[in-house]
Amino acid sequence: MEVISGEPIAVVSSILVYPIKSCRGISVPQCFLTPTGFRWDRQWLVVNSKGRAYTQRVEPSLALVETELPNDALLEGWKPNKCSYLVIKAPGMDELKISLTAPQEVANDVSVWEWYGSALDEGAEASKWFSNYLGKPSRLVRFNAASETRPVDPKYAAGHKVMFSDQYPFLILSQGSMDSLNTLLEEPIPINRFRPNIVVNGCEPFAEDLWREIRIDNFTFEGVKLCSRCKVPSINQETGIAGPEPNETLKQTRSDKVLRPDKKQQGKVYFGQNMVWKNNAAEEGKAKVMKIGDPVYAIKKISNVAEAAA
């Protein structure tokens, strides 16, 4: 492993937060960091009548659900009051407002992938809204951080946790990787297909594959696992309609067979790097807000993608 220091290798070009899992993200100029991800990221989840999570894999129309937060809600130290709302919009639907103060009602037997637990239920109005939109019984629930924890896979990042994210607190992707992929596609696609949290610009395509440890301004992140992709990148986030691309091209260029030919083959494709915030002692006492334009430094990196955890 190579240990590096010196000049920045990239800058943060976009920061994205997804308040409701599988719904549309919000592009923000800055955001407060927490150990489970950016503040408000995947804090809400739409579930069916049995408490099982809905995602775009089975309900692609969730891609059309927009969310808005108060501008100050992304800053350190901000606290919601009775006039603070998560605003939810979708085609053909009236606007729904969800109070950012925690609800009192509890929903038991909520599940997302491997995790089961309780969550906070956002009530009848939200349930009716999502039931009408999806055409089936639904509820909107909120992660209850006061009583629940959801650890990530200890094989890759022991001691870290998430709310309703798929696997890890942060997903980083470089604009160079996106541009490289688009040169191979007949019709270029936007980066929102891959739902990153942090987009960086200025580095070589797929440089993020090799990052074992980076620093963004004063914050240290560990690259723990290449991000294996499901069908969601094939869903047009403006229409909710799936197509063959970019997944077909990714199979040809970013599969484990191509990137990791000497490793055990799992039939996966990779795009982006999962990361955790190390939150070390040197960062204590400093403001915990990441901003667009923050410099990115490579601290440790591996020599080739075949060495990366996946």
PDB file of C-alpha atoms in Angstrom:
ATOM      1  CA  MET A   1       0.000   0.000   0.000  1.00  0.00           C
ATOM      2  CA  GLU A   2       1.290   3.422  -0.948  1.00  0.00           C
ATOM      3  CA  VAL A   3       1.263   6.245   1.618  1.00  0.00           C
ATOM      4  CA  ILE A   4       0.878   9.668   0.035  1.00  0.00           C
ATOM      5  CA  SER A   5       0.849  13.280   1.118  1.00  0.00           C
ATOM      6  CA  GLY A   6       1.112  16.670  -0.533  1.00  0.00           C
ATOM      7  CA  GLU A   7      -1.125  18.433  -2.995  1.00  0.00           C
ATOM      8  CA  PRO A   8      -4.876  17.795  -3.350  1.00  0.00           C
ATOM      9  CA  ILE A   9      -5.805  15.171  -5.928  1.00  0.00           C
ATOM     10  CA  ALA A  10      -9.389  16.430  -6.448  1.00  0.00           C
ATOM     11  CA  VAL A  11     -12.072  18.727  -5.083  1.00  0.00           C
ATOM     12  CA  VAL A  12     -15.615  18.042  -3.908  1.00  0.00           C
ATOM     13  CA  SER A  13     -17.899  19.033  -6.801  1.00  0.00           C
ATOM     14  CA  SER A  14     -21.287  17.793  -5.514  1.00  0.00           C
ATOM     15  CA  ILE A  15     -22.843  16.756  -2.203  1.00  0.00           C
ATOM     16  CA  LEU A  16     -26.074  14.780  -2.308  1.00  0.00           C
ATOM     17  CA  VAL A  17     -28.479  13.792   0.452  1.00  0.00           C
ATOM     18  CA  TYR A  18     -31.356  11.311   0.051  1.00  0.00           C
ATOM     19  CA  PRO A  19     -33.769  11.862   2.963  1.00  0.00           C
ATOM     20  CA  ILE A  20     -36.142   9.047   1.923  1.00  0.00           C
ATOM     21  CA  LYS A  21     -34.495   5.822   0.817  1.00  0.00           C
ATOM     22  CA  SER A  22     -34.937   5.256  -2.956  1.00  0.00           C
ATOM     23  CA  CYS A  23     -36.549   8.674  -3.508  1.00  0.00           C
ATOM     24  CA  ARG A  24     -34.913  11.574  -5.311  1.00  0.00           C
ATOM     25  CA  GLY A  25     -31.860  13.191  -3.754  1.00  0.00           C
ATOM     26  CA  ILE A  26     -31.131  16.795  -2.901  1.00  0.00           C
ATOM     27  CA  SER A  27     -28.005  18.518  -4.200  1.00  0.00           C
ATOM     28  CA  VAL A  28     -26.665  20.824  -1.473  1.00  0.00           C
ATOM     29  CA  PRO A  29     -23.720  23.230  -1.186  1.00  0.00           C
ATOM     30  CA  GLN A  30     -22.707  21.892   2.235  1.00  0.00           C
ATOM     31  CA  CYS A  31     -23.835  19.339   4.788  1.00  0.00           C
ATOM     32  CA  PHE A  32     -23.216  18.282   8.364  1.00  0.00           C
ATOM     33  CA  LEU A  33     -21.386  14.974   8.826  1.00  0.00           C
ATOM     34  CA  THR A  34     -22.527  12.247  11.195  1.00  0.00           C
ATOM     35  CA  PRO A  35     -21.094   8.738  11.693  1.00  0.00           C
ATOM     36  CA  THR A  36     -24.122   7.253   9.864  1.00  0.00           C
ATOM     37  CA  GLY A  37     -23.735   9.565   6.846  1.00  0.00           C
ATOM     38  CA  PHE A  38     -24.738  13.102   5.997  1.00  0.00           C
ATOM     39  CA  ARG A  39     -27.411  14.536   8.245  1.00  0.00           C
ATOM     40  CA  TRP A  40     -30.907  13.405   7.156  1.00  0.00           C
ATOM     41  CA  ASP A  41     -29.508  10.900   4.642  1.00  0.00           C
ATOM     42  CA  ARG A  42     -31.777   7.826   4.342  1.00  0.00           C
ATOM     43  CA  GLN A  43     -33.469   8.700   7.618  1.00  0.00           C
ATOM     44  CA  TRP A  44     -36.899   7.794   6.184  1.00  0.00           C
ATOM     45  CA  LEU A  45     -38.147   4.640   4.532  1.00  0.00           C
ATOM     46  CA  VAL A  46     -41.339   3.685   2.701  1.00  0.00           C
ATOM     47  CA  VAL A  47     -42.582   0.250   3.773  1.00  0.00           C
ATOM     48  CA  ASN A  48     -45.400  -2.090   2.775  1.00  0.00           C
ATOM     49  CA  SER A  49     -48.178  -3.421   5.004  1.00  0.00           C
ATOM     50  CA  LYS A  50     -45.755  -5.929   6.548  1.00  0.00           C
ATOM     51  CA  GLY A  51     -43.098  -3.325   7.277  1.00  0.00           C
ATOM     52  CA  ARG A  52     -40.792  -4.434   4.472  1.00  0.00           C
ATOM     53  CA  ALA A  53     -38.847  -1.709   2.669  1.00  0.00           C
ATOM     54  CA  TYR A  54     -39.860  -0.509  -0.763  1.00  0.00           C
ATOM     55  CA  THR A  55     -36.949   0.408  -3.050  1.00  0.00           C
ATOM     56  CA  GLN A  56     -36.633   1.404  -6.691  1.00  0.00           C
ATOM     57  CA  ARG A  57     -35.769  -2.202  -7.494  1.00  0.00           C
ATOM     58  CA  VAL A  58     -39.456  -3.102  -7.128  1.00  0.00           C
ATOM     59  CA  GLU A  59     -41.065   0.365  -7.117  1.00  0.00           C
ATOM     60  CA  PRO A  60     -39.163   2.443  -9.699  1.00  0.00           C
ATOM     61  CA  SER A  61     -41.744   5.248  -9.462  1.00  0.00           C
ATOM     62  CA  LEU A  62     -40.102   6.219  -6.166  1.00  0.00           C
ATOM     63  CA  ALA A  63     -37.484   7.878  -8.378  1.00  0.00           C
ATOM     64  CA  LEU A  64     -40.046  10.592  -9.119  1.00  0.00           C
ATOM     65  CA  VAL A  65     -40.678  11.465  -5.465  1.00  0.00           C
ATOM     66  CA  GLU A  66     -38.921  14.751  -4.673  1.00  0.00           C
ATOM     67  CA  THR A  67     -37.921  15.939  -1.225  1.00  0.00           C
ATOM     68  CA  GLU A  68     -37.032  19.350   0.170  1.00  0.00           C
ATOM     69  CA  LEU A  69     -35.472  20.322   3.484  1.00  0.00           C
ATOM     70  CA  PRO A  70     -35.066  23.742   5.094  1.00  0.00           C
ATOM     71  CA  ASN A  71     -31.713  25.188   4.011  1.00  0.00           C
ATOM     72  CA  ASP A  72     -30.448  25.468   7.577  1.00  0.00           C
ATOM     73  CA  ALA A  73     -31.356  21.851   8.364  1.00  0.00           C
ATOM     74  CA  LEU A  74     -28.068  20.698   6.818  1.00  0.00           C
ATOM     75  CA  LEU A  75     -25.914  22.778   9.148  1.00  0.00           C
ATOM     76  CA  GLU A  76     -24.235  21.848  12.399  1.00  0.00           C
ATOM     77  CA  GLY A  77     -26.231  22.690  15.507  1.00  0.00           C
ATOM     78  CA  TRP A  78     -29.564  23.268  13.748  1.00  0.00           C
ATOM     79  CA  LYS A  79     -32.603  21.891  15.578  1.00  0.00           C
ATOM     80  CA  PRO A  80     -36.099  21.497  14.135  1.00  0.00           C
ATOM     81  CA  ASN A  81     -39.096  23.321  15.526  1.00  0.00           C
ATOM     82  CA  LYS A  82     -42.838  22.957  14.950  1.00  0.00           C
ATOM     83  CA  CYS A  83     -42.519  24.909  11.681  1.00  0.00           C
ATOM     84  CA  SER A  84     -39.755  22.699  10.224  1.00  0.00           C
ATOM     85  CA  TYR A  85     -40.837  20.248   7.543  1.00  0.00           C
ATOM     86  CA  LEU A  86     -39.632  17.664   5.066  1.00  0.00           C
ATOM     87  CA  VAL A  87     -41.647  18.552   1.960  1.00  0.00           C
ATOM     88  CA  ILE A  88     -42.522  15.677  -0.379  1.00  0.00           C
ATOM     89  CA  LYS A  89     -43.784  16.033  -3.967  1.00  0.00           C
ATOM     90  CA  ALA A  90     -44.590  13.638  -6.807  1.00  0.00           C
ATOM     91  CA  PRO A  91     -46.398  13.824 -10.176  1.00  0.00           C
ATOM     92  CA  GLY A  92     -50.159  13.971  -9.762  1.00  0.00           C
ATOM     93  CA  MET A  93     -49.951  14.283  -5.971  1.00  0.00           C
ATOM     94  CA  ASP A  94     -50.613  17.124  -3.576  1.00  0.00           C
ATOM     95  CA  GLU A  95     -47.640  18.305  -1.555  1.00  0.00           C
ATOM     96  CA  LEU A  96     -47.027  16.370   1.672  1.00  0.00           C
ATOM     97  CA  LYS A  97     -45.368  17.995   4.688  1.00  0.00           C
ATOM     98  CA  ILE A  98     -43.709  15.874   7.365  1.00  0.00           C
ATOM     99  CA  SER A  99     -42.666  17.555  10.608  1.00  0.00           C
ATOM    100  CA  LEU A 100     -38.938  17.242  11.278  1.00  0.00           C
ATOM    101  CA  THR A 101     -39.624  16.916  14.975  1.00  0.00           C
ATOM    102  CA  ALA A 102     -39.701  13.226  15.863  1.00  0.00           C
ATOM    103  CA  PRO A 103     -43.124  11.517  15.804  1.00  0.00           C
ATOM    104  CA  GLN A 104     -44.343   9.633  18.875  1.00  0.00           C
ATOM    105  CA  GLU A 105     -45.930   6.606  17.217  1.00  0.00           C
ATOM    106  CA  VAL A 106     -43.781   3.481  16.862  1.00  0.00           C
ATOM    107  CA  ALA A 107     -43.911   0.971  13.994  1.00  0.00           C
ATOM    108  CA  ASN A 108     -42.656  -2.488  14.922  1.00  0.00           C
ATOM    109  CA  ASP A 109     -41.284  -5.199  12.623  1.00  0.00           C
ATOM    110  CA  VAL A 110     -39.725  -2.832  10.090  1.00  0.00           C
ATOM    111  CA  SER A 111     -37.172  -4.497   7.830  1.00  0.00           C
ATOM    112  CA  VAL A 112     -34.670  -3.425   5.225  1.00  0.00           C
ATOM    113  CA  TRP A 113     -32.429  -6.135   3.787  1.00  0.00           C
ATOM    114  CA  GLU A 114     -30.882  -7.990   6.720  1.00  0.00           C
ATOM    115  CA  TRP A 115     -32.091  -5.603   9.436  1.00  0.00           C
ATOM    116  CA  TYR A 116     -35.239  -5.882  11.550  1.00  0.00           C
ATOM    117  CA  GLY A 117     -36.320  -3.452  14.227  1.00  0.00           C
ATOM    118  CA  SER A 118     -38.725  -0.712  15.189  1.00  0.00           C
ATOM    119  CA  ALA A 119     -39.012   2.737  13.641  1.00  0.00           C
ATOM    120  CA  LEU A 120     -41.003   5.913  14.167  1.00  0.00           C
ATOM    121  CA  ASP A 121     -44.252   6.016  12.183  1.00  0.00           C
ATOM    122  CA  GLU A 122     -45.019   9.284  10.390  1.00  0.00           C
ATOM    123  CA  GLY A 123     -48.762   8.728  10.692  1.00  0.00           C
ATOM    124  CA  ALA A 124     -51.968   8.373   8.721  1.00  0.00           C
ATOM    125  CA  GLU A 125     -51.570  11.306   6.328  1.00  0.00           C
ATOM    126  CA  ALA A 126     -48.174  10.103   5.109  1.00  0.00           C
ATOM    127  CA  SER A 127     -49.491   6.538   4.883  1.00  0.00           C
ATOM    128  CA  LYS A 128     -52.424   7.647   2.731  1.00  0.00           C
ATOM    129  CA  TRP A 129     -50.158   9.738   0.474  1.00  0.00           C
ATOM    130  CA  PHE A 130     -47.729   6.916  -0.293  1.00  0.00           C
ATOM    131  CA  SER A 131     -50.525   4.320  -0.505  1.00  0.00           C
ATOM    132  CA  ASN A 132     -52.266   6.442  -3.133  1.00  0.00           C
ATOM    133  CA  TYR A 133     -49.053   7.143  -5.004  1.00  0.00           C
ATOM    134  CA  LEU A 134     -47.873   3.526  -5.142  1.00  0.00           C
ATOM    135  CA  GLY A 135     -51.349   2.035  -5.401  1.00  0.00           C
ATOM    136  CA  LYS A 136     -50.836  -0.337  -2.472  1.00  0.00           C
ATOM    137  CA  PRO A 137     -50.795  -0.106   1.339  1.00  0.00           C
ATOM    138  CA  SER A 138     -47.738   1.835   2.444  1.00  0.00           C
ATOM    139  CA  ARG A 139     -46.341   3.691   5.415  1.00  0.00           C
ATOM    140  CA  LEU A 140     -43.559   6.223   5.891  1.00  0.00           C
ATOM    141  CA  VAL A 141     -41.257   5.466   8.811  1.00  0.00           C
ATOM    142  CA  ARG A 142     -38.251   7.207  10.305  1.00  0.00           C
ATOM    143  CA  PHE A 143     -35.147   5.609  11.768  1.00  0.00           C
ATOM    144  CA  ASN A 144     -35.271   5.667  15.553  1.00  0.00           C
ATOM    145  CA  ALA A 145     -31.659   6.385  16.457  1.00  0.00           C
ATOM    146  CA  ALA A 146     -32.589   6.620  20.150  1.00  0.00           C
ATOM    147  CA  SER A 147     -33.446   2.932  20.381  1.00  0.00           C
ATOM    148  CA  GLU A 148     -32.050   1.190  17.279  1.00  0.00           C
ATOM    149  CA  THR A 149     -28.677   0.631  15.651  1.00  0.00           C
ATOM    150  CA  ARG A 150     -27.899  -0.889  12.273  1.00  0.00           C
ATOM    151  CA  PRO A 151     -24.255  -1.984  12.020  1.00  0.00           C
ATOM    152  CA  VAL A 152     -22.495  -2.336   8.695  1.00  0.00           C
ATOM    153  CA  ASP A 153     -20.835  -5.591   7.692  1.00  0.00           C
ATOM    154  CA  PRO A 154     -18.053  -6.017  10.302  1.00  0.00           C
ATOM    155  CA  LYS A 155     -15.937  -7.819   7.726  1.00  0.00           C
ATOM    156  CA  TYR A 156     -15.381  -4.475   6.006  1.00  0.00           C
ATOM    157  CA  ALA A 157     -15.945  -1.754   8.612  1.00  0.00           C
ATOM    158  CA  ALA A 158     -16.365  -3.060  12.145  1.00  0.00           C
ATOM    159  CA  GLY A 159     -17.919  -0.598  14.568  1.00  0.00           C
ATOM    160  CA  HIS A 160     -19.596   1.593  11.943  1.00  0.00           C
ATOM    161  CA  LYS A 161     -23.342   1.925  11.437  1.00  0.00           C
ATOM    162  CA  VAL A 162     -25.980   3.352   9.106  1.00  0.00           C
ATOM    163  CA  MET A 163     -29.641   4.290   9.153  1.00  0.00           C
ATOM    164  CA  PHE A 164     -31.565   3.060   6.078  1.00  0.00           C
ATOM    165  CA  SER A 165     -28.681   3.204   3.576  1.00  0.00           C
ATOM    166  CA  ASP A 166     -28.076  -0.011   1.667  1.00  0.00           C
ATOM    167  CA  GLN A 167     -24.698  -0.817   3.208  1.00  0.00           C
ATOM    168  CA  TYR A 168     -22.356   2.010   4.202  1.00  0.00           C
ATOM    169  CA  PRO A 169     -22.581   5.646   5.325  1.00  0.00           C
ATOM    170  CA  PHE A 170     -20.970   7.303   2.289  1.00  0.00           C
ATOM    171  CA  LEU A 171     -20.614   6.556  -1.421  1.00  0.00           C
ATOM    172  CA  ILE A 172     -17.982   8.504  -3.339  1.00  0.00           C
ATOM    173  CA  LEU A 173     -17.737   8.739  -7.127  1.00  0.00           C
ATOM    174  CA  SER A 174     -15.491  10.791  -9.365  1.00  0.00           C
ATOM    175  CA  GLN A 175     -16.701  12.888 -12.260  1.00  0.00           C
ATOM    176  CA  GLY A 176     -13.861  11.376 -14.264  1.00  0.00           C
ATOM    177  CA  SER A 177     -15.364   7.902 -13.848  1.00  0.00           C
ATOM    178  CA  MET A 178     -18.758   9.198 -14.924  1.00  0.00           C
ATOM    179  CA  ASP A 179     -17.295  10.948 -17.961  1.00  0.00           C
ATOM    180  CA  SER A 180     -15.355   7.822 -18.919  1.00  0.00           C
ATOM    181  CA  LEU A 181     -18.488   5.678 -18.756  1.00  0.00           C
ATOM    182  CA  ASN A 182     -20.448   8.169 -20.831  1.00  0.00           C
ATOM    183  CA  THR A 183     -17.922   7.961 -23.671  1.00  0.00           C
ATOM    184  CA  LEU A 184     -18.930   4.292 -24.009  1.00  0.00           C
ATOM    185  CA  LEU A 185     -22.701   4.875 -24.021  1.00  0.00           C
ATOM    186  CA  GLU A 186     -24.754   5.809 -27.076  1.00  0.00           C
ATOM    187  CA  GLU A 187     -26.787   8.136 -24.869  1.00  0.00           C
ATOM    188  CA  PRO A 188     -24.927   9.746 -21.950  1.00  0.00           C
ATOM    189  CA  ILE A 189     -26.600   9.482 -18.557  1.00  0.00           C
ATOM    190  CA  PRO A 190     -26.497  11.778 -15.506  1.00  0.00           C
ATOM    191  CA  ILE A 191     -24.660  10.863 -12.343  1.00  0.00           C
ATOM    192  CA  ASN A 192     -27.931  10.595 -10.396  1.00  0.00           C
ATOM    193  CA  ARG A 193     -28.308   7.038 -11.758  1.00  0.00           C
ATOM    194  CA  PHE A 194     -25.619   5.984  -9.259  1.00  0.00           C
ATOM    195  CA  ARG A 195     -26.927   7.883  -6.219  1.00  0.00           C
ATOM    196  CA  PRO A 196     -23.562   9.007  -4.789  1.00  0.00           C
ATOM    197  CA  ASN A 197     -23.231  11.140  -1.664  1.00  0.00           C
ATOM    198  CA  ILE A 198     -19.926  12.759  -2.611  1.00  0.00           C
ATOM    199  CA  VAL A 199     -18.836  13.583  -6.157  1.00  0.00           C
ATOM    200  CA  VAL A 200     -15.245  14.709  -6.700  1.00  0.00           C
ATOM    201  CA  ASN A 201     -13.615  16.225  -9.756  1.00  0.00           C
ATOM    202  CA  GLY A 202     -10.048  16.620 -10.957  1.00  0.00           C
ATOM    203  CA  CYS A 203      -8.735  13.070 -10.536  1.00  0.00           C
ATOM    204  CA  GLU A 204      -8.221  10.332 -13.097  1.00  0.00           C
ATOM    205  CA  PRO A 205     -11.190   8.121 -14.011  1.00  0.00           C
ATOM    206  CA  PHE A 206     -11.710   5.376 -11.420  1.00  0.00           C
ATOM    207  CA  ALA A 207      -9.031   6.795  -9.139  1.00  0.00           C
ATOM    208  CA  GLU A 208     -11.489   6.254  -6.279  1.00  0.00           C
ATOM    209  CA  ASP A 209     -11.156   2.477  -6.756  1.00  0.00           C
ATOM    210  CA  LEU A 210      -7.675   2.698  -5.243  1.00  0.00           C
ATOM    211  CA  TRP A 211      -8.361   5.001  -2.295  1.00  0.00           C
ATOM    212  CA  ARG A 212      -7.848   3.183   0.986  1.00  0.00           C
ATOM    213  CA  GLU A 213      -7.787   6.427   2.970  1.00  0.00           C
ATOM    214  CA  ILE A 214      -8.476  10.016   1.946  1.00  0.00           C
ATOM    215  CA  ARG A 215      -8.862  13.364   3.642  1.00  0.00           C
ATOM    216  CA  ILE A 216     -11.531  15.817   2.550  1.00  0.00           C
ATOM    217  CA  ASP A 217     -10.583  19.154   4.089  1.00  0.00           C
ATOM    218  CA  ASN A 218     -10.142  18.080   7.745  1.00  0.00           C
ATOM    219  CA  PHE A 219     -12.182  14.863   7.555  1.00  0.00           C
ATOM    220  CA  THR A 220     -10.591  11.442   7.206  1.00  0.00           C
ATOM    221  CA  PHE A 221     -12.464   8.721   5.311  1.00  0.00           C
ATOM    222  CA  GLU A 222     -11.619   5.079   4.818  1.00  0.00           C
ATOM    223  CA  GLY A 223     -12.430   3.299   1.562  1.00  0.00           C
ATOM    224  CA  VAL A 224     -13.855  -0.009   2.712  1.00  0.00           C
ATOM    225  CA  LYS A 225     -15.403  -1.695  -0.314  1.00  0.00           C
ATOM    226  CA  LEU A 226     -15.985  -1.166  -4.020  1.00  0.00           C
ATOM    227  CA  CYS A 227     -19.671  -0.456  -4.592  1.00  0.00           C
ATOM    228  CA  SER A 228     -21.374  -3.361  -6.363  1.00  0.00           C
ATOM    229  CA  ARG A 229     -24.307  -2.142  -8.431  1.00  0.00           C
ATOM    230  CA  CYS A 230     -27.859  -3.488  -8.656  1.00  0.00           C
ATOM    231  CA  LYS A 231     -30.507  -2.655 -11.275  1.00  0.00           C
ATOM    232  CA  VAL A 232     -31.107   0.901 -10.005  1.00  0.00           C
ATOM    233  CA  PRO A 233     -28.552   2.537 -12.369  1.00  0.00           C
ATOM    234  CA  SER A 234     -30.668   1.188 -15.239  1.00  0.00           C
ATOM    235  CA  ILE A 235     -33.683   3.243 -14.037  1.00  0.00           C
ATOM    236  CA  ASN A 236     -34.086   6.680 -15.599  1.00  0.00           C
ATOM    237  CA  GLN A 237     -34.455   8.954 -12.574  1.00  0.00           C
ATOM    238  CA  GLU A 238     -36.563  11.440 -14.527  1.00  0.00           C
ATOM    239  CA  THR A 239     -39.117   8.908 -15.799  1.00  0.00           C
ATOM    240  CA  GLY A 240     -38.863   5.877 -13.510  1.00  0.00           C
ATOM    241  CA  ILE A 241     -38.457   3.634 -16.575  1.00  0.00           C
ATOM    242  CA  ALA A 242     -35.704   1.012 -16.717  1.00  0.00           C
ATOM    243  CA  GLY A 243     -33.570   0.186 -19.744  1.00  0.00           C
ATOM    244  CA  PRO A 244     -30.555  -2.005 -20.523  1.00  0.00           C
ATOM    245  CA  GLU A 245     -27.942   0.718 -19.975  1.00  0.00           C
ATOM    246  CA  PRO A 246     -25.624   1.477 -18.337  1.00  0.00           C
ATOM    247  CA  ASN A 247     -25.671  -1.994 -16.781  1.00  0.00           C
ATOM    248  CA  GLU A 248     -24.888  -3.809 -20.028  1.00  0.00           C
ATOM    249  CA  THR A 249     -21.832  -1.633 -20.609  1.00  0.00           C
ATOM    250  CA  LEU A 250     -20.770  -1.978 -16.980  1.00  0.00           C
ATOM    251  CA  LYS A 251     -20.837  -5.766 -17.364  1.00  0.00           C
ATOM    252  CA  GLN A 252     -18.354  -5.442 -20.215  1.00  0.00           C
ATOM    253  CA  THR A 253     -16.029  -2.957 -18.498  1.00  0.00           C
ATOM    254  CA  ARG A 254     -16.527  -3.011 -14.708  1.00  0.00           C
ATOM    255  CA  SER A 255     -17.361  -6.609 -13.807  1.00  0.00           C
ATOM    256  CA  ASP A 256     -15.360  -8.662 -11.331  1.00  0.00           C
ATOM    257  CA  LYS A 257     -14.352 -10.816 -14.303  1.00  0.00           C
ATOM    258  CA  VAL A 258     -12.712  -7.755 -15.879  1.00  0.00           C
ATOM    259  CA  LEU A 259     -11.410  -5.965 -12.785  1.00  0.00           C
ATOM    260  CA  ARG A 260     -10.566  -8.921 -10.560  1.00  0.00           C
ATOM    261  CA  PRO A 261      -9.924 -11.888 -12.887  1.00  0.00           C
ATOM    262  CA  ASP A 262      -7.866 -13.805 -10.321  1.00  0.00           C
ATOM    263  CA  LYS A 263     -10.431 -13.439  -7.519  1.00  0.00           C
ATOM    264  CA  LYS A 264     -13.540 -15.483  -6.811  1.00  0.00           C
ATOM    265  CA  GLN A 265     -16.159 -14.463  -9.377  1.00  0.00           C
ATOM    266  CA  GLN A 266     -19.509 -13.266  -8.037  1.00  0.00           C
ATOM    267  CA  GLY A 267     -21.057 -11.869 -11.215  1.00  0.00           C
ATOM    268  CA  LYS A 268     -20.961  -8.308  -9.858  1.00  0.00           C
ATOM    269  CA  VAL A 269     -20.200  -4.942 -11.427  1.00  0.00           C
ATOM    270  CA  TYR A 270     -18.551  -2.083  -9.550  1.00  0.00           C
ATOM    271  CA  PHE A 271     -18.848   1.680  -9.797  1.00  0.00           C
ATOM    272  CA  GLY A 272     -17.807   3.967  -6.944  1.00  0.00           C
ATOM    273  CA  GLN A 273     -16.318   3.347  -3.510  1.00  0.00           C
ATOM    274  CA  ASN A 274     -18.101   2.838  -0.189  1.00  0.00           C
ATOM    275  CA  MET A 275     -16.573   4.858   2.628  1.00  0.00           C
ATOM    276  CA  VAL A 276     -16.787   5.420   6.368  1.00  0.00           C
ATOM    277  CA  TRP A 277     -15.834   8.551   8.279  1.00  0.00           C
ATOM    278  CA  LYS A 278     -13.020   7.734  10.687  1.00  0.00           C
ATOM    279  CA  ASN A 279     -13.884  10.667  12.980  1.00  0.00           C
ATOM    280  CA  ASN A 280     -10.481  10.555  14.651  1.00  0.00           C
ATOM    281  CA  ALA A 281      -9.279  12.535  17.615  1.00  0.00           C
ATOM    282  CA  ALA A 282      -7.501  15.113  15.444  1.00  0.00           C
ATOM    283  CA  GLU A 283     -10.884  16.215  14.098  1.00  0.00           C
ATOM    284  CA  GLU A 284     -12.448  16.808  17.515  1.00  0.00           C
ATOM    285  CA  GLY A 285     -13.515  20.376  18.137  1.00  0.00           C
ATOM    286  CA  LYS A 286     -13.609  21.267  14.447  1.00  0.00           C
ATOM    287  CA  ALA A 287     -16.764  22.121  12.516  1.00  0.00           C
ATOM    288  CA  LYS A 288     -18.162  18.966  10.929  1.00  0.00           C
ATOM    289  CA  VAL A 289     -19.564  20.446   7.725  1.00  0.00           C
ATOM    290  CA  MET A 290     -18.348  19.344   4.286  1.00  0.00           C
ATOM    291  CA  LYS A 291     -18.600  21.938   1.506  1.00  0.00           C
ATOM    292  CA  ILE A 292     -18.430  21.954  -2.276  1.00  0.00           C
ATOM    293  CA  GLY A 293     -14.904  22.998  -3.192  1.00  0.00           C
ATOM    294  CA  ASP A 294     -13.262  21.213  -0.275  1.00  0.00           C
ATOM    295  CA  PRO A 295      -9.906  19.715  -1.299  1.00  0.00           C
ATOM    296  CA  VAL A 296      -9.419  15.946  -1.423  1.00  0.00           C
ATOM    297  CA  TYR A 297      -6.074  14.435  -0.399  1.00  0.00           C
ATOM    298  CA  ALA A 298      -4.982  10.837  -0.929  1.00  0.00           C
ATOM    299  CA  ILE A 299      -3.461   9.449   2.268  1.00  0.00           C
ATOM    300  CA  LYS A 300      -3.199   5.741   1.430  1.00  0.00           C
ATOM    301  CA  LYS A 301      -3.939   3.934  -1.784  1.00  0.00           C
ATOM    302  CA  ILE A 302      -3.455   0.516  -3.309  1.00  0.00           C
ATOM    303  CA  SER A 303      -1.621  -0.077  -6.567  1.00  0.00           C
ATOM    304  CA  ASN A 304      -4.410  -1.731  -8.592  1.00  0.00           C
ATOM    305  CA  VAL A 305      -8.110  -2.420  -8.392  1.00  0.00           C
ATOM    306  CA  ALA A 306      -7.651  -6.174  -8.000  1.00  0.00           C
ATOM    307  CA  GLU A 307      -6.343  -5.477  -4.487  1.00  0.00           C
ATOM    308  CA  ALA A 308      -9.475  -3.585  -3.460  1.00  0.00           C
ATOM    309  CA  ALA A 309     -12.022  -5.076  -1.089  1.00  0.00           C
ATOM    310  CA  ALA A 310     -15.192  -5.964  -2.977  1.00  0.00           C
TER     311      ALA A 310
END
